[in-house]
Coordinates of C-alpha atoms in Angstrom, one line a residue:
M1421 CA 18.3 42.5 -70.2
N1422 CA 22.0 43.1 -70.9
V1423 CA 21.3 46.6 -72.2
R1424 CA 19.7 47.4 -69.1
K1425 CA 22.6 46.2 -67.2
Y1426 CA 24.9 48.6 -69.2
I1427 CA 22.3 51.4 -68.1
I1428 CA 21.7 50.3 -64.3
S1429 CA 26.1 50.4 -64.0
F1430 CA 26.2 53.5 -66.1
L1431 CA 23.8 55.1 -63.2
I1432 CA 26.2 54.1 -60.3
L1433 CA 29.2 55.5 -62.0
L1434 CA 27.3 58.9 -63.0
S1435 CA 25.7 58.9 -59.3
M1436 CA 29.1 59.1 -58.0
F1437 CA 30.1 62.0 -60.5
I1438 CA 27.5 64.2 -59.9
I1439 CA 28.7 65.4 -56.8
S1440 CA 28.9 69.4 -56.2
P1441 CA 31.9 69.8 -54.0
A1442 CA 31.6 72.5 -51.3
E1443 CA 34.2 73.5 -48.6
S1444 CA 33.3 71.7 -45.7
A1445 CA 32.9 72.5 -41.8
E1446 CA 34.6 70.8 -39.0
G1447 CA 32.3 68.9 -36.7
R1448 CA 29.5 66.0 -37.6
T1449 CA 28.1 66.3 -40.5
E1450 CA 24.4 65.9 -41.4
I1451 CA 23.6 63.9 -44.4
R1452 CA 20.1 65.3 -45.7
I1453 CA 18.1 62.6 -48.1
T1454 CA 15.3 64.0 -50.4
G1455 CA 13.0 61.6 -52.5
S1456 CA 13.7 58.6 -50.3
S1457 CA 10.5 55.9 -48.8
S1458 CA 12.5 54.2 -46.7
A1459 CA 11.9 51.0 -49.1
V1460 CA 15.5 50.0 -48.1
D1461 CA 17.4 50.7 -44.5
I1462 CA 20.7 52.4 -45.3
S1463 CA 20.6 53.9 -41.8
D1464 CA 24.2 52.1 -40.9
I1465 CA 25.4 54.2 -44.1
L1466 CA 24.6 57.1 -43.1
S1467 CA 25.5 57.2 -39.5
R1468 CA 28.8 55.8 -39.7
K1469 CA 30.4 58.6 -40.9
S1470 CA 31.6 61.7 -38.0
G1471 CA 33.1 64.8 -38.4
T1472 CA 34.8 66.1 -41.4
L1473 CA 33.3 64.5 -45.0
S1474 CA 35.7 64.2 -48.1
E1475 CA 34.2 64.2 -51.8
S1476 CA 35.6 60.8 -51.8
D1477 CA 33.5 59.7 -48.5
I1478 CA 30.4 61.2 -50.4
K1479 CA 31.1 59.4 -53.4
K1480 CA 31.5 56.3 -51.2
I1481 CA 28.4 56.6 -49.3
C1482 CA 26.3 57.2 -52.7
A1483 CA 28.3 54.2 -54.2
D1484 CA 27.3 52.0 -51.4
I1485 CA 23.3 53.3 -51.3
T1486 CA 23.0 52.4 -55.0
G1487 CA 24.7 49.0 -54.6
R1488 CA 22.4 48.2 -51.2
Y1489 CA 19.3 49.1 -53.4
H1490 CA 20.2 47.2 -56.2
D1491 CA 20.8 44.3 -54.2
R1492 CA 17.3 44.6 -53.1
G1493 CA 16.1 44.8 -56.6
Y1494 CA 15.8 48.0 -56.8
T1495 CA 17.6 48.1 -60.1
A1496 CA 16.0 51.0 -61.4
F1497 CA 17.1 53.4 -58.7
Y1498 CA 19.8 55.9 -58.8
I1499 CA 21.4 59.1 -57.4
E1500 CA 20.1 62.1 -59.2
K1501 CA 22.4 64.6 -57.4
A1502 CA 25.0 64.8 -54.5
V1503 CA 25.5 68.1 -53.0
M1504 CA 28.7 69.1 -50.1
N1505 CA 27.3 72.4 -48.6
S1506 CA 29.7 75.2 -46.9
D1507 CA 28.3 74.6 -43.5
G1508 CA 29.2 70.7 -43.9
T1509 CA 26.1 69.6 -44.4
A1510 CA 25.4 67.6 -47.6
D1511 CA 22.4 66.5 -49.5
I1512 CA 21.6 63.6 -51.5
I1513 CA 18.5 63.4 -54.4
F1514 CA 17.5 60.0 -54.9
K1515 CA 15.4 58.6 -57.6
E1516 CA 13.3 56.1 -56.6
A1517 CA 11.5 55.1 -59.7
V1518 CA 7.9 53.7 -60.0
V1519 CA 6.1 51.8 -62.6
S1520 CA 4.2 54.4 -64.3
E1521 CA 2.8 52.5 -66.9
I1522 CA 2.2 49.0 -68.2
K1523 CA 1.2 47.2 -71.7
V1524 CA 0.6 44.1 -72.2
S1525 CA -0.7 42.8 -75.8
G1526 CA -1.9 39.7 -77.4
M1527 CA -4.7 38.9 -74.7
G1528 CA -7.5 41.1 -76.0
E1529 CA -10.2 41.3 -73.0
R1530 CA -8.0 40.0 -70.5
E1531 CA -4.9 42.6 -71.0
G1532 CA -6.3 44.9 -67.9
D1533 CA -6.0 42.2 -65.5
A1534 CA -2.8 40.6 -66.7
A1535 CA -1.3 44.1 -66.4
E1536 CA -2.3 44.2 -62.6
S1537 CA -0.9 40.7 -62.5
I1538 CA 2.6 41.6 -63.7
F1539 CA 3.2 44.8 -61.4
T1540 CA 1.0 47.5 -59.3
K1541 CA 0.9 50.4 -61.3
G1542 CA 2.3 53.4 -58.9
E1543 CA 5.0 51.2 -56.4
L1544 CA 8.9 51.1 -56.8
F1545 CA 10.1 48.8 -59.6
N1546 CA 11.6 45.7 -58.2
E1547 CA 13.5 43.0 -60.1
F1548 CA 12.6 40.2 -58.1
I1549 CA 9.2 40.9 -57.6
L1550 CA 8.8 41.1 -61.4
K1551 CA 10.1 38.2 -61.9
E1552 CA 8.1 36.5 -59.3
N1553 CA 4.9 38.1 -60.7
I1554 CA 6.1 37.1 -64.4
S1555 CA 6.2 33.4 -63.3
L1556 CA 2.8 33.6 -61.6
T1557 CA 1.2 35.7 -64.7
R1558 CA 2.1 32.8 -66.6
K1559 CA 0.9 30.1 -64.5
R1560 CA -2.5 32.0 -63.3
F1561 CA -3.4 33.1 -67.4
N1562 CA -2.0 29.6 -68.7
L1563 CA 0.4 31.5 -71.1
K1564 CA 2.6 29.9 -73.8
R1565 CA 4.9 33.1 -73.7
L1566 CA 5.1 36.3 -71.6
N1567 CA 8.1 38.7 -72.4
V1568 CA 8.3 41.4 -70.7
T1569 CA 10.4 44.8 -71.5
V1570 CA 11.7 47.3 -68.9
K1571 CA 12.2 51.1 -70.0
R1572 CA 13.1 54.1 -68.3
G1573 CA 10.0 57.1 -69.2
G1574 CA 11.1 60.7 -69.6
D1575 CA 10.2 61.4 -66.1
G1576 CA 12.7 58.8 -65.0
N1577 CA 10.0 56.3 -64.0
I1578 CA 9.4 52.7 -65.5
V1579 CA 7.1 51.6 -68.3
L1580 CA 6.9 47.7 -68.5
S1581 CA 5.5 46.3 -71.9
A1582 CA 4.7 42.6 -72.2
V1583 CA 3.9 40.5 -75.3
T1584 CA 2.3 37.4 -74.4
A1585 CA 1.0 34.2 -76.4
E1586 CA -1.7 32.1 -75.1
N1587 CA -1.9 28.3 -74.7
I1588 CA -4.7 27.3 -77.1
H1589 CA -3.8 23.8 -76.7
E1590 CA -2.6 21.8 -73.7
L1591 CA -1.3 18.0 -73.1
D1592 CA -1.4 16.0 -70.0
T1593 CA 0.5 13.1 -69.6
A1594 CA 0.7 11.1 -66.5
V1595 CA 1.5 7.6 -65.0
Y1596 CA -0.3 6.8 -61.5
G1597 CA 0.6 3.2 -59.7
S1598 CA -2.4 1.6 -57.9
P1599 CA -1.9 -1.3 -55.1
V1600 CA -5.6 -2.2 -56.2
Y1601 CA -5.2 -2.1 -60.4
G1602 CA -1.4 -1.7 -61.1
V1603 CA 0.1 1.0 -63.2
R1604 CA -2.6 3.3 -64.8
P1605 CA -1.3 5.8 -68.0
A1606 CA -3.5 8.7 -68.4
L1607 CA -3.9 11.4 -70.8
A1608 CA -6.0 14.7 -71.5
Y1609 CA -6.3 17.5 -74.1
R1610 CA -7.9 20.7 -73.3
L1611 CA -8.6 23.5 -76.0
R1612 CA -9.0 26.8 -75.4
T1613 CA -10.6 29.1 -78.1
G1614 CA -13.2 31.4 -78.4
G1615 CA -13.3 32.1 -74.4
I1616 CA -14.7 28.4 -73.9
L1617 CA -12.6 25.6 -72.6
A1618 CA -13.7 22.4 -73.5
G1619 CA -11.7 18.6 -73.7
V1620 CA -11.1 14.9 -73.6
S1621 CA -9.3 12.8 -70.7
G1622 CA -8.7 9.0 -70.5
E1623 CA -6.9 6.3 -68.6
S1624 CA -7.0 2.9 -68.0
S1625 CA -5.0 -0.1 -65.9
F1626 CA -5.3 -2.3 -69.3
N1627 CA -6.4 -5.6 -67.7
Q1628 CA -3.1 -6.3 -65.7
T1629 CA -4.5 -7.9 -62.9
D1630 CA -7.7 -9.6 -61.9
R1631 CA -9.0 -6.3 -61.1
S1632 CA -9.3 -3.5 -63.7
Y1633 CA -9.8 0.3 -64.6
S1634 CA -10.6 2.2 -67.4
R1635 CA -12.3 5.7 -67.3
G1636 CA -12.8 8.6 -70.3
A1637 CA -14.7 11.8 -70.1
V1638 CA -15.5 14.8 -71.9
F1639 CA -16.1 18.5 -70.5
F1640 CA -17.2 21.9 -71.6
N1641 CA -17.0 25.1 -69.9
S1642 CA -18.7 28.2 -71.4
D1643 CA -15.8 30.8 -70.1
N1644 CA -11.6 29.9 -70.3
E1645 CA -10.8 32.9 -68.3
P1646 CA -9.4 32.5 -64.5
G1647 CA -11.4 34.1 -62.0
N1648 CA -14.7 34.2 -64.0
S1649 CA -17.6 32.1 -63.1
Y1650 CA -18.8 29.5 -65.7
F1651 CA -21.7 26.9 -67.2
S1652 CA -20.2 23.7 -67.5
F1653 CA -21.3 20.0 -68.9
S1654 CA -19.5 16.7 -68.4
A1655 CA -19.5 13.1 -68.7
D1656 CA -17.5 10.2 -66.9
V1657 CA -17.6 6.8 -68.4
F1658 CA -16.1 3.3 -65.9
D1659 CA -15.4 0.4 -67.1
K1660 CA -14.2 -1.7 -63.9
K1661 CA -13.6 -4.9 -62.5
D1662 CA -13.3 -5.0 -59.0
S1663 CA -13.5 -7.7 -56.3
Y1664 CA -17.1 -8.4 -54.6
D1665 CA -15.2 -9.1 -51.0
N1666 CA -11.7 -9.1 -49.7
S1667 CA -11.0 -12.2 -52.0
D1668 CA -10.6 -13.4 -55.4
D1669 CA -13.3 -15.4 -55.6
L1670 CA -16.2 -13.1 -57.2
I1671 CA -14.7 -10.4 -59.5
Y1672 CA -17.6 -9.0 -61.3
R1673 CA -17.7 -5.6 -64.0
H1674 CA -19.3 -2.5 -63.5
K1675 CA -19.9 0.2 -66.4
S1676 CA -21.0 3.0 -66.0
L1677 CA -21.9 6.8 -67.3
S1678 CA -22.4 9.8 -65.2
P1679 CA -23.6 13.2 -66.9
K1680 CA -23.4 16.4 -65.0
A1681 CA -24.2 19.8 -65.6
G1682 CA -24.4 23.1 -63.8
Y1683 CA -22.8 26.4 -62.9
T1684 CA -19.6 27.3 -61.5
W1685 CA -19.2 30.6 -59.0
V1686 CA -15.9 31.6 -58.7
S1687 CA -14.2 34.2 -56.6
G1688 CA -10.2 34.2 -56.8
A1689 CA -8.8 30.9 -55.1
A1690 CA -12.3 29.9 -54.2
A1691 CA -15.4 28.1 -56.3
M1692 CA -18.8 26.7 -55.7
G1693 CA -21.0 24.7 -58.0
L1694 CA -24.0 23.5 -58.0
F1695 CA -25.1 20.7 -60.7
L1696 CA -27.6 18.4 -61.6
A1697 CA -26.2 14.7 -61.7
G1698 CA -26.9 11.0 -62.5
T1699 CA -25.3 7.8 -62.8
F1700 CA -26.3 4.8 -64.6
D1701 CA -24.7 1.5 -64.3
K1702 CA -24.4 -2.1 -65.8
L1703 CA -23.6 -4.8 -63.6
D1704 CA -22.1 -8.3 -64.7
D1705 CA -21.5 -11.2 -62.9
Y1706 CA -23.0 -9.1 -59.5
P1707 CA -25.0 -11.0 -56.8
R1708 CA -28.6 -9.6 -57.2
E1709 CA -28.4 -6.7 -59.3
N1710 CA -28.4 -6.4 -63.3
G1711 CA -27.7 -2.7 -63.1
G1712 CA -29.8 0.8 -63.5
A1713 CA -29.9 4.3 -62.1
S1714 CA -28.0 4.0 -59.0
F1715 CA -28.4 8.0 -58.5
Y1716 CA -30.0 11.2 -59.8
G1717 CA -30.1 14.2 -58.1
M1718 CA -28.2 17.5 -57.1
Q1719 CA -24.6 18.0 -56.2
I1720 CA -22.7 20.8 -54.8
K1721 CA -19.2 21.0 -55.0
L1722 CA -17.3 23.6 -52.9
S1723 CA -13.2 24.4 -53.9
Y1724 CA -10.0 26.2 -52.9
N1725 CA -6.8 26.1 -55.0
D1726 CA -4.2 29.4 -54.9
S1727 CA -1.8 27.4 -56.6
P1728 CA -1.9 29.6 -59.9
Y1729 CA -1.1 32.7 -57.2
K1730 CA 1.7 31.2 -55.5
I1731 CA 5.4 30.3 -56.8
R1732 CA 6.6 28.1 -54.3
Y1733 CA 5.0 24.8 -53.4
D1734 CA 5.8 25.2 -49.7
D1735 CA 2.6 27.8 -49.7
I1736 CA 0.0 26.1 -51.6
T1737 CA -3.3 25.2 -50.1
T1738 CA -5.5 23.3 -52.1
G1739 CA -9.2 21.7 -51.1
E1740 CA -12.4 20.3 -52.8
A1741 CA -15.4 18.7 -51.0
G1742 CA -18.3 17.5 -52.8
F1743 CA -22.1 16.7 -51.4
S1744 CA -24.4 14.4 -53.7
S1745 CA -28.3 14.0 -52.5
G1746 CA -30.9 12.5 -54.9
W1747 CA -32.5 8.9 -55.4
N1748 CA -31.3 5.6 -55.9
N1749 CA -33.3 3.2 -58.2
I1750 CA -31.7 0.2 -57.9
E1751 CA -31.4 0.0 -53.4
E1752 CA -35.1 1.8 -54.1
R1753 CA -34.3 4.8 -51.5
F1754 CA -32.6 8.0 -50.7
S1755 CA -29.2 8.2 -51.3
S1756 CA -26.4 10.9 -50.3
R1757 CA -22.3 10.9 -50.8
L1758 CA -19.5 13.1 -49.3
T1759 CA -15.9 13.5 -50.8
A1760 CA -13.5 15.7 -49.6
D1761 CA -9.8 16.0 -50.1
Y1762 CA -7.3 18.6 -48.5
M1763 CA -3.8 19.7 -49.0
I1764 CA -2.2 22.7 -46.5
N1765 CA 1.5 23.4 -46.8
F1766 CA 3.4 25.9 -44.2
S1767 CA 6.8 26.6 -43.7
L1768 CA 8.8 26.0 -40.7
F1769 CA 12.1 27.0 -41.5
T1770 CA 14.2 27.7 -44.8
G1771 CA 14.0 24.9 -47.0
I1772 CA 11.1 22.8 -44.3
F1773 CA 7.7 22.8 -44.4
I1774 CA 4.9 20.7 -43.1
S1775 CA 2.1 19.2 -45.4
L1776 CA -1.2 18.5 -43.8
N1777 CA -3.4 16.4 -45.9
G1778 CA -6.4 13.9 -46.1
H1779 CA -9.2 12.4 -47.7
I1780 CA -12.9 11.7 -46.5
F1781 CA -15.4 9.3 -48.1
Y1782 CA -18.9 8.8 -46.7
T1783 CA -22.1 7.0 -48.7
T1784 CA -25.3 6.1 -47.5
D1785 CA -25.7 3.3 -50.3
D1786 CA -25.5 -0.4 -49.3
E1787 CA -24.4 -2.2 -52.1
R1788 CA -20.4 -2.9 -53.0
F1789 CA -20.1 -1.3 -56.3
S1790 CA -20.8 2.1 -54.8
H1791 CA -18.1 1.6 -52.0
V1792 CA -14.3 2.6 -52.4
Y1793 CA -11.0 0.2 -51.8
V1794 CA -9.7 1.3 -48.5
F1795 CA -6.1 0.7 -49.5
D1796 CA -5.9 2.3 -52.5
N1797 CA -3.4 4.6 -53.8
L1798 CA -4.4 7.3 -51.0
I1799 CA -3.1 4.5 -48.7
P1800 CA -1.1 2.0 -50.0
C1801 CA 0.4 0.2 -47.4
R1802 CA -0.8 -3.4 -47.4
T1803 CA -0.1 -5.9 -50.2
D1804 CA -3.4 -7.9 -52.1
D1805 CA -5.6 -6.2 -49.3
Y1806 CA -8.9 -5.2 -51.1
T1807 CA -11.1 -4.4 -48.3
S1808 CA -14.0 -2.2 -49.2
A1809 CA -15.7 0.4 -47.3
S1810 CA -18.8 2.6 -47.2
W1811 CA -16.9 5.2 -45.6
R1812 CA -13.2 6.2 -44.4
N1813 CA -11.1 9.1 -43.5
I1814 CA -7.6 9.4 -44.1
S1815 CA -5.0 12.1 -42.6
G1816 CA -1.5 12.7 -43.6
I1817 CA 1.4 14.6 -42.4
D1818 CA 4.3 15.2 -44.3
L1819 CA 7.7 16.9 -43.1
N1820 CA 9.3 18.1 -46.3
Y1821 CA 12.9 19.3 -46.7
E1822 CA 14.0 21.3 -49.8
V1823 CA 16.8 19.4 -51.0
F1824 CA 17.4 21.5 -54.2
K1825 CA 15.9 24.7 -54.2
R1826 CA 11.9 24.8 -55.2
T1827 CA 12.3 21.5 -57.2
L1828 CA 13.4 18.3 -55.3
Y1829 CA 11.7 17.4 -51.9
F1830 CA 12.6 14.4 -49.4
A1831 CA 9.9 13.8 -47.0
P1832 CA 8.9 11.5 -44.0
V1833 CA 5.3 10.5 -44.1
F1834 CA 2.9 9.7 -41.8
K1835 CA -1.2 8.5 -42.3
W1836 CA -3.5 7.8 -40.2
G1837 CA -6.8 6.4 -41.1
I1838 CA -10.4 5.0 -39.8
Y1839 CA -12.7 2.8 -42.3
G1840 CA -16.3 1.4 -41.7
T1841 CA -16.7 -2.6 -41.7
G1842 CA -20.5 -3.0 -41.8
S1843 CA -20.1 -5.3 -38.5
T1844 CA -22.4 -4.9 -35.8
F1845 CA -20.0 -6.1 -33.2
D1846 CA -16.8 -4.1 -34.7
P1847 CA -18.6 -1.0 -36.6
H1848 CA -15.1 0.4 -37.9
E1849 CA -11.4 -0.2 -37.8
N1850 CA -8.0 1.8 -37.2
V1851 CA -4.9 1.6 -39.6
S1852 CA -1.5 4.0 -39.6
A1853 CA 1.2 3.7 -41.8
A1854 CA 4.6 5.5 -41.9
G1855 CA 7.1 5.4 -44.8
A1856 CA 9.2 8.5 -47.1
K1857 CA 8.7 9.9 -50.4
L1858 CA 10.8 11.8 -52.7
F1859 CA 9.5 14.1 -55.8
Y1860 CA 10.8 16.6 -58.1
T1861 CA 8.2 19.3 -59.4
S1862 CA 8.9 22.2 -62.1
G1863 CA 5.6 23.3 -62.7
K1864 CA 5.1 21.5 -65.8
I1865 CA 6.4 17.9 -64.6
R1866 CA 6.1 16.1 -61.3
L1867 CA 7.8 13.0 -60.2
E1868 CA 6.7 11.0 -57.3
A1869 CA 8.4 7.9 -55.3
L1870 CA 6.5 6.9 -52.5
Y1871 CA 7.4 4.1 -49.9
L1872 CA 4.4 3.3 -47.4
Y1873 CA 4.2 0.1 -44.7
D1874 CA 1.2 -0.6 -42.0
T1875 CA 2.9 -0.1 -38.9
G1876 CA 1.1 -2.4 -37.0
D1877 CA 3.2 -5.0 -39.7
S1878 CA 7.1 -5.4 -40.9
F1879 CA 8.5 -2.4 -42.7
K1880 CA 9.4 -5.5 -45.5
K1881 CA 5.7 -5.9 -46.5
G1882 CA 5.4 -2.2 -47.6
I1883 CA 4.4 -1.1 -50.8
L1884 CA 6.5 1.1 -53.1
M1885 CA 4.5 3.6 -55.8
F1886 CA 5.7 5.9 -58.2
S1887 CA 4.0 8.7 -60.4
A1888 CA 4.8 10.9 -63.1
A1889 CA 3.0 13.7 -64.8
A1890 CA 3.5 16.5 -67.3
V1891 CA 2.0 19.3 -69.3
Y1892 CA 2.8 20.4 -72.7

């Protein structure tokens, strides 16, 4: 990159000395431009001079034009020639270099897709766009290394050469806080090799309280290339201790195995999966039931995630909805379940953006072990409240302020929720919460601190939550 900077500096100086002087005439001077695509507005530079132009004026104009282009990121631009004509006019010939060729090595069949992601062939070379595209390409294709060299071809246009190294092994570490289970460390390992993606994951609260949570999972995808559809198989194992009602009077143990197999169609940031799924449960100290198959049937999953295609966090949209339908042997009836999560970020002003987020859960199952805690880590605003529900709907809005560019953010947080009580006379209740969060994100690392309290209660009775995650 240093060599290229010297070359660019040389071109600026060169453009100031390749002017062909000629006798100028009186009157307003016309400056004709050849080879301009109007990518950069230079009308103010060209129109500021009237009357006779000297050779030094033309040199100054050429230097200003070159500087303007380079400031906008078009650092391969230079002026081939500037001519002062005998009739008092001037001709300036531009060289707006385009990217004529993109070479990628180290990615096999994906090299063509990576080349398109790095830059669009035939477009004007722009250093700023290239840097953003390199970050996006590394993220999208999960590359350990992506080095791009910029060279000028014999025709004056730009040739990009990229050398890559893919991430075969990937390790995720995280620590999550939960008002129900306490601190939950988590670990996940992914292997990308031979065109497949496989991995294992696990997390546990290690019995910090009367209620506990442990989970393990394995998964296999038949294709690991972004944008490709794939077959998949996964199995989740849970071991939990939960309260039967909102008290410590009855704590039951719930073990479950949930295998799933199916196919996912992918189109850009959107995906749709269709699966055969089932859940097998073992219950200890649970009233009336000992376990069995609580669900087996079909599951459809819709998702959207454009984060691999975006650099800025304030421009990300993610969403996922899953619907399951089948037979519940324990309750001996038809069963269905719906879950959905979403986050939509959009910018208001420079450094300020809004995040709309939410969660939906619904099940037709009557048994407690199929329900969820209302005040878990999605709306942690009440201490020692273990209310459970067969359905809930949580919506939130965060007003984010960018403290440090693209890394550190502060946000006032507001959440609203409604959930089922199971009562005939009062079938649902509402809750609202407010607070603030501070979070740091840098692609591979995310840290967050959140304080949230129930607006119907004292501010001091809120809950402070921490979470941290990193990818290696």
